[in-house]
Amino acid sequence: MFCESNKELKTLVEEARTYTKDGKVADYIPALGKANPNDLSIAINYPDGHCVSAGDVSEKFTLQSISKVISLALVLIDRGSKEVFEHVGMEPTGDPFNSIAKLETMIPAKPLNPMINAGALVVTHLLKGSTNDEKLDRLLAFIQTLANDSTIGYSEEIARSEYETADLNRALCYFLKQHNRMNEDVEQLLNLYTKQCAIEMNCLHLARIGMVFAMDGVDPETSKQVIPKEVARICKTFMVTCGMYNASGEFAINIGIPAKSGVAGGIMGAVPGRFGIGIFGPALDDKGNSIAGIKLLEMLSKNYRLSMF
Amino acid sequence: MFCESNKELKTLVEEARTYTKDGKVADYIPALGKANPNDLSIAINYPDGHCVSAGDVSEKFTLQSISKVISLALVLIDRGSKEVFEHVGMEPTGDPFNSIAKLETMIPAKPLNPMINAGALVVTHLLKGSTNDEKLDRLLAFIQTLANDSTIGYSEEIARSEYETADLNRALCYFLKQHNRMNEDVEQLLNLYTKQCAIEMNCLHLARIGMVFAMDGVDPETSKQVIPKEVARICKTFMVTCGMYNASGEFAINIGIPAKSGVAGGIMGAVPGRFGIGIFGPALDDKGNSIAGIKLLEMLSKNYRLSMF
Amino acid sequence: MFCESNKELKTLVEEARTYTKDGKVADYIPALGKANPNDLSIAINYPDGHCVSAGDVSEKFTLQSISKVISLALVLIDRGSKEVFEHVGMEPTGDPFNSIAKLETMIPAKPLNPMINAGALVVTHLLKGSTNDEKLDRLLAFIQTLANDSTIGYSEEIARSEYETADLNRALCYFLKQHNRMNEDVEQLLNLYTKQCAIEMNCLHLARIGMVFAMDGVDPETSKQVIPKEVARICKTFMVTCGMYNASGEFAINIGIPAKSGVAGGIMGAVPGRFGIGIFGPALDDKGNSIAGIKLLEMLSKNYRLSMF
Amino acid sequence: MFCESNKELKTLVEEARTYTKDGKVADYIPALGKANPNDLSIAINYPDGHCVSAGDVSEKFTLQSISKVISLALVLIDRGSKEVFEHVGMEPTGDPFNSIAKLETMIPAKPLNPMINAGALVVTHLLKGSTNDEKLDRLLAFIQTLANDSTIGYSEEIARSEYETADLNRALCYFLKQHNRMNEDVEQLLNLYTKQCAIEMNCLHLARIGMVFAMDGVDPETSKQVIPKEVARICKTFMVTCGMYNASGEFAINIGIPAKSGVAGGIMGAVPGRFGIGIFGPALDDKGNSIAGIKLLEMLSKNYRLSMF
């Protein structure tokens, strides 16, 4: 994928990079902790195939929570929104993404939305396929199509490491299972979910996926509707209301772009009808979002009036 | 204000009206309980001055929670967003609008957003003016400008009745006061707040106000920027993330229009760059939104592809 | 009241006093903040009229939360346990005494027990009397009988000061009122409640009251049953399960005496069938209990095997 | 074990039995659901070896939560109270026994007390032994000594069935593990815990164990201190403050006996210095306590003034 280096973007990246010192790389597994906190890169992918970038765009990172919105898209395609929303809600929440408390106060333990861990686990368990391998292959094929790169895979090291430390997600799964929100074998589900989270790419790929969401699910190179418009719309709505953990509201106010972040430092943005954005900056703020990535998006949104609102 | 009756809208209203039987009129004060549950009316106001409507559009109702977004606009004009967001947060919440629980778990008791009661009370206490009368007059003048009708006032009967039954809001105020989120005399604030909620208009007015928000704060008749673009943007963002109580997420997914509802049965919508919507249908669903009003917006959004996402 | 100074007690007091430096005097109102953090005194009152003490026993302090158990006794006498427990529950809670959160999650907002503020406010509102003065006079007369001292009154300065800063209790009252747990005028109730909390005595008085509870409600000097046995039993049970804020469980394990503490630094103990204890030590631990007072009781309980369990 | 049938007890049992129709047998596993809801039996074991009973005392049942207090005793013997209370708290809670919410709001996820499931799991994980078999054998031997019957074992059918449906306990375990409150393999721990809960006996055994607790840990037949006095004291304190789920406070007020119940319908009581009580009545009230068993204890407590308070 070719993407030309852009001077204006580079200036913004250098300005945003000064904020990395106030952030911290995720270190709950060693592999994530090895990331360079000063890294910051961005790519912007336009529907006409044009791409501009700044920073070391070849740097790979794992999707982590960004995968939640992509697996949601595939599950919505697989099952239809009616079935999916019988299993998971649509409401944003001011609680942290890993909170179990609200699950308990709700009858009947239906996760509030697909962007919190409990909801994302329910979504992943709805992926079609007779085995985990089949489900993962389908998800990877979907992502490869979106990113237009058939070499995209997942990091076995990170998947294994996440799997071994996934006790909070285990707790969420067993809680959901107890309340009949899922029937699946928990270890099997976590095996799949941690691989999904460990899918690896660079910010060029992420920008291209964001661009397909921005173009209502149409891949402009092939003119194919790879995501139904309705599904793309639902995903972008969740990106606005709950894409940035419990800083989603602030992000919507200050930046106003459908976006989803992950703890490895990635942020995928989709500016409706215009372009996709991929950012990688592993130093995180206290909500778990790329601290410099958010600053960069804020500058972009202000300078180019990107807010939808 | 002239608004021509529209046949297509009328058909939709009649279809939506069948849902009123599943809803219930708010009855926590007698005056609201007297509303006719079968009522349903809508007006759509275009920036070119054109207006289409259906149902009995002369029916008056009180703004209730819809006033939250208008007082927020005025307070943002008065104080600037920096000062305002020191007092109130930006995050949506899955909790009901009148919940006190989350206030307690947060340090330092900062209301999550300006659309829940705790946040709206904080916003109203930031209105500029040396007396309650002055504050209310300023708010009324602002609303009269937005609606282009200098006769808009408030219902003294409903304001008084709300004031007398406002014990939950009293609890919220004293809780906030204890935690130094406000210094004002609670009874004075409630006196003002209940008058704000009791501001009365019909759906033509509401559609016109929504249209000004939709047009980024510009009144097209006068070409004046009556709300700064930035303020209109912030308000519309809150309308999307938390405008419909704890059904905001579902509304964003299914309908995708910045909107704010009130328990008297009003809904104000702002379709960016296109038009404003005013709806009145007092039969409410279990979340407190006009049950037929939501159906009507759902049909409009599907038929005319109004979703922003 | 004569109480002889006791050498053994004095040694224990001096040992316990070393812990006062780890505590802090309550300072939410200036009058409490003026207390000397090093103060520590104790009196033990036996049913035969014998009394032993150590420290400056003439030092006066306000009852604060200790009054909750005495007003409960009077209300149980006034109304009977059946009526009282329709208004307030019997369950201990791990939450802080001033929490509003659990009230909200419970239907229908019934305070968990009479020792948390919400429950104590409900109890006080059940005191019989046609005016606040009458209610307070009855409570004072009851306390004067228990303490055998007709000069006991309340501190007007502290009552006023508490009243002015009682916003959290105001919030609790309005919340309860909204949910129909009480009908009374909130300011009237707070006026009464803050006077109840400001009732003033020294540790000799407190020990004597504790002794009457310890003797199943019989005043041994007059042989009169001043508290019905059943009422004394209920009060002592609450003292065990929720007398020491959210350190009640630890206190029951380590010390095992029915006891009630207040933020002015008082602790009233009732060792069943044996004697009453009055302690004053204004330096508090982080749960709001007298830090040296608890240490002193721990030593007494260990040395003289006072635990009921 | 000989226990003479007692006419007075029989009358009380027949009176209490009328309440069984308002209760429901636990049915979350089939084996428990098979119990006869009309069953009600009681045994009272005196330190002089005397025993009185009524109902079908040969009926066996599993200990379930009653085992929590016995494993706590053994773990306190094994580790000492200082170490144990680093892992689990001492505070009662108004929340249900299986709630995860409060764990989340506490730093660092320390279970509030050993009688809620989270706390009991932590206690069981502290049992000494190099294998599960060794730990279980030690616990069984301890119970056999207390009950003076070396044939006591556990129900493999119930243990297996509980293990298979223990998803909520799995959730609690993984939550605790995530927060470093335990390191053990969760399935191993649940295997042990479900066997502990499935230990089977009749109400004669239960009465004898209660008697040993009542006698401060001394087995009167052998005069041996089988439980250190301090440990017996701690256990009885927890039985008072949190032995009857979230009806513990009410039980303390109305009955006032250290007692622990289980969902199979057992209740073990320990009247300090006097006798032990074993009850079996599988029809449960909405808090999970034997509905007729509680009534029976209430009558006994009133008639024979058994309350400690």
Coordinates of C-alpha atoms in Angstrom, one line a residue, chain A residues 85 90-95 102 112 216 229-230 232-238 240-241 245-256 258 272 287 302 305 307-309, chain B residues 85 90-95 102 112 216 229-230 232-238 240-241 245-256 258 272 287 302 305 307-309:
Chain A
F85 CA -29.5 -6.8 19.9
M90 CA -27.2 -0.2 22.6
E91 CA -26.7 2.2 25.5
P92 CA -23.5 4.0 26.3
T93 CA -22.3 3.9 29.9
G94 CA -20.1 6.1 32.0
D95 CA -18.5 3.0 33.6
K102 CA -23.7 -2.8 36.1
L112 CA -25.1 -2.5 27.9
D216 CA -21.0 3.5 4.1
K229 CA -24.8 0.4 4.6
E230 CA -27.1 -0.3 7.6
A232 CA -21.7 0.5 8.7
R233 CA -24.2 3.0 10.1
I234 CA -24.7 1.0 13.3
C235 CA -21.0 0.6 13.8
K236 CA -20.3 4.3 13.3
T237 CA -23.0 5.1 15.8
F238 CA -21.4 3.0 18.4
V240 CA -19.5 7.9 18.4
T241 CA -21.5 6.9 21.6
Y245 CA -14.1 4.0 26.6
N246 CA -15.4 6.3 29.2
A247 CA -14.0 9.3 27.4
S248 CA -16.4 8.8 24.5
G249 CA -18.6 11.7 25.4
E250 CA -15.7 14.1 25.7
F251 CA -14.3 12.8 22.4
A252 CA -17.6 13.4 20.7
I253 CA -17.8 16.9 22.0
N254 CA -14.2 17.9 21.3
I255 CA -13.5 15.9 18.1
G256 CA -16.9 14.5 16.8
P258 CA -16.7 8.1 14.7
P272 CA -18.4 10.2 7.0
K287 CA -8.9 6.1 30.2
K302 CA -10.3 21.8 14.7
R305 CA -13.7 21.0 10.8
S307 CA -16.9 17.1 13.6
M308 CA -20.1 15.6 12.4
F309 CA -22.1 17.8 14.8
Chain B
F85 CA -17.1 21.8 31.8
M90 CA -19.4 15.1 29.0
E91 CA -20.0 11.4 29.4
P92 CA -23.2 9.6 28.6
T93 CA -24.5 7.1 31.2
G94 CA -26.7 4.1 31.1
D95 CA -28.3 5.2 34.4
K102 CA -23.2 7.5 40.3
L112 CA -21.7 13.1 34.4
D216 CA -25.3 25.7 13.2
K229 CA -21.5 27.5 15.8
E230 CA -19.3 25.9 18.5
A232 CA -24.6 24.6 18.6
R233 CA -22.2 21.8 17.9
I234 CA -21.7 20.9 21.5
C235 CA -25.5 20.9 22.1
K236 CA -26.1 18.7 19.2
T237 CA -23.5 16.3 20.4
F238 CA -25.1 15.9 23.8
V240 CA -27.0 12.5 20.2
T241 CA -25.1 10.9 23.2
Y245 CA -32.6 9.6 28.6
N246 CA -31.3 6.0 28.9
A247 CA -32.7 5.2 25.5
S248 CA -30.2 7.6 23.8
G249 CA -28.0 4.8 22.5
E250 CA -30.9 3.0 20.9
F251 CA -32.3 6.2 19.5
A252 CA -28.9 7.0 17.9
I253 CA -28.7 3.6 16.4
N254 CA -32.3 3.5 15.1
I255 CA -32.9 7.1 14.2
G256 CA -29.6 8.9 14.3
P258 CA -29.7 15.0 17.4
P272 CA -27.9 19.0 10.5
K287 CA -37.9 5.5 29.6
K302 CA -36.0 5.4 7.6
R305 CA -32.5 8.6 5.4
S307 CA -29.5 9.4 10.2
M308 CA -26.2 11.2 10.6
F309 CA -24.3 8.0 10.7

